[in-house]
Short mmCIF file of C-alpha atoms in Angstrom, two decimals:
data_model
loop_
_atom_site.label_atom_id
_atom_site.label_comp_id
_atom_site.label_asym_id
_atom_site.label_seq_id
_atom_site.Cartn_x
_atom_site.Cartn_y
_atom_site.Cartn_z
CA ASP I 492 125.62 190.80 106.80
CA ALA I 493 126.71 190.88 102.80
CA ARG I 494 128.74 188.97 100.77
CA VAL I 495 130.47 188.86 97.89
CA THR I 496 129.80 185.00 96.94
CA GLN I 497 131.79 182.81 94.29
CA THR I 498 132.01 179.88 92.69
CA PRO I 499 132.77 177.03 92.89
CA ARG I 500 134.88 177.16 96.30
CA HIS I 501 137.42 174.51 94.72
CA LYS I 502 138.41 172.64 91.46
CA VAL I 503 140.49 170.13 90.48
CA THR I 504 141.09 169.16 87.07
CA GLU I 505 143.37 168.83 84.48
CA MET I 506 145.91 170.70 82.55
CA GLY I 507 143.89 171.87 78.96
CA GLN I 508 140.31 172.12 80.13
CA GLU I 509 138.62 174.76 80.48
CA VAL I 510 137.82 176.37 83.93
CA THR I 511 134.97 178.85 84.77
CA MET I 512 134.75 180.79 88.04
CA ARG I 513 132.01 182.73 88.99
CA CYS I 514 131.71 185.18 91.45
CA GLN I 515 128.40 187.79 92.54
CA PRO I 516 129.22 190.95 93.86
CA ILE I 517 127.80 192.52 96.39
CA LEU I 518 124.30 194.70 95.49
CA GLY I 519 125.24 198.39 94.41
CA HIS I 520 129.42 197.61 94.49
CA ASN I 521 129.99 198.94 90.95
CA THR I 522 133.63 198.20 90.65
CA VAL I 523 134.38 194.71 91.12
CA PHE I 524 138.59 193.04 90.89
CA TRP I 525 139.77 189.17 90.34
CA TYR I 526 142.94 188.47 92.17
CA ARG I 527 145.21 185.04 92.45
CA GLN I 528 146.81 184.46 95.69
CA THR I 529 150.24 182.54 95.27
CA MET I 530 152.15 181.18 97.49
CA MET I 531 155.42 182.91 95.64
CA GLN I 532 153.81 186.16 94.04
CA GLY I 533 151.16 187.22 96.61
CA LEU I 534 147.89 189.28 96.14
CA GLU I 535 148.13 189.63 91.64
CA LEU I 536 145.21 191.63 90.42
CA LEU I 537 144.40 189.81 87.57
CA ALA I 538 141.15 192.33 86.38
CA TYR I 539 138.98 195.28 87.57
CA PHE I 540 135.66 196.05 85.87
CA ARG I 541 133.42 199.48 87.08
CA ASN I 542 129.79 199.78 86.17
CA ARG I 543 130.23 196.36 84.41
CA ALA I 544 133.17 197.89 81.48
CA PRO I 545 136.18 196.17 82.39
CA LEU I 546 138.78 198.95 82.89
CA ASP I 547 141.82 197.39 83.20
CA ASP I 548 143.36 193.74 82.60
CA SER I 549 146.79 193.97 81.91
CA GLY I 550 147.55 191.84 85.31
CA MET I 551 146.18 188.90 83.08
CA PRO I 552 147.47 186.58 80.72
CA LYS I 553 145.35 187.13 77.78
CA ASP I 554 146.50 184.41 75.30
CA ARG I 555 143.79 182.37 77.84
CA PHE I 556 142.44 183.78 80.60
CA SER I 557 138.79 185.77 80.22
CA ALA I 558 137.33 188.07 82.34
CA GLU I 559 134.04 189.35 81.70
CA MET I 560 130.77 191.02 83.42
CA PRO I 561 127.24 190.04 81.72
CA ASP I 562 125.20 191.58 84.20
CA ALA I 563 125.18 193.42 87.52
CA THR I 564 125.34 190.35 89.35
CA LEU I 565 127.39 188.07 88.01
CA ALA I 566 131.33 188.39 87.20
CA THR I 567 132.73 185.47 85.36
CA LEU I 568 137.09 184.21 84.72
CA LYS I 569 138.06 182.00 82.43
CA ILE I 570 140.80 180.06 82.31
CA GLN I 571 141.17 178.20 78.13
CA PRO I 572 143.24 176.01 78.63
CA SER I 573 143.99 175.77 81.90
CA GLU I 574 147.83 175.08 82.99
CA PRO I 575 149.47 173.46 86.22
CA ARG I 576 150.96 176.86 86.95
CA ASP I 577 147.20 178.35 86.68
CA SER I 578 146.73 176.44 90.48
CA ALA I 579 146.26 179.36 93.10
CA VAL I 580 143.21 181.00 94.90
CA TYR I 581 141.25 182.84 93.18
CA PHE I 582 139.73 185.78 94.97
CA CYS I 583 136.62 188.24 93.68
CA ALA I 584 136.39 191.84 95.38
CA SER I 585 133.77 193.85 94.83
CA GLY I 586 133.55 197.62 96.28
CA LEU I 587 131.78 201.51 95.74
CA GLY I 588 134.39 202.53 93.69
CA SER I 589 136.09 206.03 94.08
CA GLY I 590 138.81 203.68 95.94
CA ASN I 591 138.63 205.30 99.68
CA GLN I 592 136.27 202.71 100.09
CA PRO I 593 137.64 199.61 100.85
CA GLN I 594 137.46 196.36 98.51
CA HIS I 595 135.31 193.30 99.72
CA PHE I 596 136.17 189.48 99.13
CA GLY I 597 134.36 186.96 98.51
CA ASP I 598 135.55 183.18 99.82
CA GLY I 599 138.00 182.15 96.90
CA THR I 600 138.33 179.62 94.33
CA ARG I 601 140.71 177.19 95.19
CA LEU I 602 142.21 176.15 91.88
CA SER I 603 144.15 172.62 91.04
CA ILE I 604 145.38 172.05 87.63
CA LEU I 605 147.22 168.42 86.81
CA ALA O 383 153.01 202.96 89.41
CA GLN O 384 152.43 202.74 92.99
CA SER O 385 154.31 199.72 95.18
CA VAL O 386 153.56 198.39 98.31
CA SER O 387 156.91 196.78 100.13
CA GLN O 388 156.25 194.86 103.89
CA HIS O 389 159.77 194.59 106.01
CA ASN O 390 158.62 190.78 107.27
CA HIS O 391 157.65 187.70 105.46
CA HIS O 392 156.64 185.69 108.74
CA VAL O 393 156.84 186.75 112.41
CA ILE O 394 156.86 184.85 115.29
CA LEU O 395 155.97 186.22 118.76
CA SER O 396 154.13 184.48 121.75
CA GLU O 397 151.05 185.45 123.56
CA ALA O 398 151.00 188.88 125.29
CA ALA O 399 153.95 190.33 123.17
CA SER O 400 153.02 194.00 121.60
CA LEU O 401 153.35 194.07 117.52
CA GLU O 402 154.09 196.36 115.09
CA LEU O 403 154.70 195.21 110.62
CA GLY O 404 156.11 197.37 109.09
CA CYS O 405 154.92 198.78 105.80
CA ASN O 406 156.25 201.53 103.15
CA TYR O 407 154.37 202.89 100.17
CA SER O 408 155.27 205.02 97.19
CA TYR O 409 153.38 206.61 95.50
CA GLY O 410 153.70 210.77 95.67
CA GLY O 411 150.45 211.37 95.68
CA THR O 412 147.61 212.00 98.24
CA VAL O 413 146.51 207.90 99.31
CA ASN O 414 144.34 205.58 100.96
CA LEU O 415 145.78 202.95 103.28
CA PHE O 416 144.26 199.28 104.17
CA TRP O 417 145.36 196.87 106.48
CA TYR O 418 143.58 193.39 105.67
CA VAL O 419 143.70 190.54 107.71
CA GLN O 420 143.40 186.65 106.55
CA TYR O 421 143.27 183.90 108.34
CA PRO O 422 143.89 180.21 107.91
CA GLY O 423 141.71 178.89 104.78
CA GLN O 424 139.36 182.53 104.52
CA HIS O 425 139.10 185.22 102.10
CA LEU O 426 140.79 188.85 103.12
CA GLN O 427 139.18 191.40 105.68
CA LEU O 428 139.62 194.55 106.29
CA LEU O 429 141.20 195.16 109.56
CA LEU O 430 141.56 199.26 109.36
CA LYS O 431 141.73 201.85 106.86
CA TYR O 432 143.23 205.71 107.01
CA PHE O 433 141.87 208.31 104.59
CA SER O 434 141.98 211.39 106.13
CA GLY O 435 142.33 213.37 109.26
CA ASP O 436 143.71 211.61 112.49
CA PRO O 437 146.90 209.35 111.41
CA LEU O 438 146.52 207.41 114.14
CA VAL O 439 143.62 204.60 113.42
CA LYS O 440 142.32 202.52 115.45
CA GLY O 441 140.66 199.02 114.05
CA ILE O 442 138.86 195.95 114.93
CA LYS O 443 140.47 193.44 117.59
CA GLY O 444 142.71 195.72 119.04
CA PHE O 445 144.61 196.86 116.02
CA GLU O 446 145.65 200.06 115.08
CA ALA O 447 148.13 201.92 112.95
CA GLU O 448 150.21 204.92 112.13
CA PHE O 449 150.36 206.73 108.92
CA ILE O 450 153.68 208.74 108.71
CA LYS O 451 153.61 211.01 105.90
CA SER O 452 157.19 211.63 105.73
CA LYS O 453 158.70 208.53 106.25
CA PHE O 454 155.65 207.09 103.76
CA SER O 455 154.72 204.01 106.29
CA PHE O 456 151.90 202.68 107.48
CA ASN O 457 152.55 200.36 110.41
CA LEU O 458 150.14 197.99 111.86
CA ARG O 459 150.34 197.80 115.53
CA LYS O 460 148.81 195.28 118.59
CA PRO O 461 150.07 195.81 122.17
CA SER O 462 149.42 192.21 123.34
CA VAL O 463 148.50 189.65 121.22
CA GLN O 464 146.40 186.67 121.05
CA TRP O 465 146.73 182.98 119.48
CA SER O 466 144.12 183.60 117.70
CA ASP O 467 145.76 186.73 115.95
CA THR O 468 147.34 183.80 114.37
CA ALA O 469 146.86 184.85 110.07
CA GLU O 470 148.76 186.44 106.73
CA TYR O 471 148.47 190.13 107.28
CA PHE O 472 148.51 193.03 103.99
CA CYS O 473 149.17 195.97 104.15
CA ALA O 474 147.11 198.20 100.74
CA VAL O 475 147.08 201.72 99.54
CA ASN O 476 145.76 203.14 96.57
CA ALA O 477 145.97 206.36 94.73
CA TYR O 478 143.05 209.49 95.78
CA ARG O 479 140.73 208.94 93.32
CA ASP O 480 142.07 205.30 91.76
CA ASP O 481 139.65 202.44 91.45
CA LYS O 482 142.96 199.52 92.34
CA ILE O 483 144.04 199.08 95.31
CA ILE O 484 147.75 197.21 95.46
CA PHE O 485 148.74 195.08 97.90
CA GLY O 486 152.24 194.00 99.58
CA LYS O 487 153.12 190.44 99.60
CA GLY O 488 151.94 189.76 103.41
CA THR O 489 153.28 188.72 106.24
CA ARG O 490 152.45 185.56 108.34
CA LEU O 491 152.25 186.31 112.11
CA HIS O 492 152.57 183.22 113.63
CA ILE O 493 151.65 183.20 117.38
CA LEU O 494 152.88 180.86 120.24
CA PRO O 495 150.07 179.79 122.72
#
């Protein structure tokens, strides 16, 4: 089974440090999504790409978060500087676009900011 | 804007009980509907989906959902739950031809052995 791969699975770091999370979408998928999951807010869409172009990042705090797709096999989500309130599980998902195809999720990065 | 409302945040059932999890969405146009499941410590997995046709959709592990357009609902059902169904369940909606899928806040299901 093709899978979305996320690294690292867990990250613990101190406030103020830069955090980079990586995602390898399923080969052939042209849409990539970044979600943040917390107990309080549930699953929030942070940003998404179609054919590597960023289409919507309205869910992302622009001053500290950035999302890129340097190539079709890699998506990155960076936080700089990190804050304790960024502690959450970050999921990447990929899909075939057009909405009527389900998204396939990675295992997530569990981020703890001390 | 689309939104999804899941009625129950937390449901506790005994094994063999019947399950129905409510989901309502708000969007006036054509939609695609999904139920995802997240087992403890794992990623979200697709349970079932509705795009068109028969409004009663059957998914994996004995789950089914019924799309009632007039009620903007897509409730998830299972006639007899098992302990292994303990998980969080997310209803999601996507507007036709839109890339984005909007998720509900989830329902945590706990099955007592």
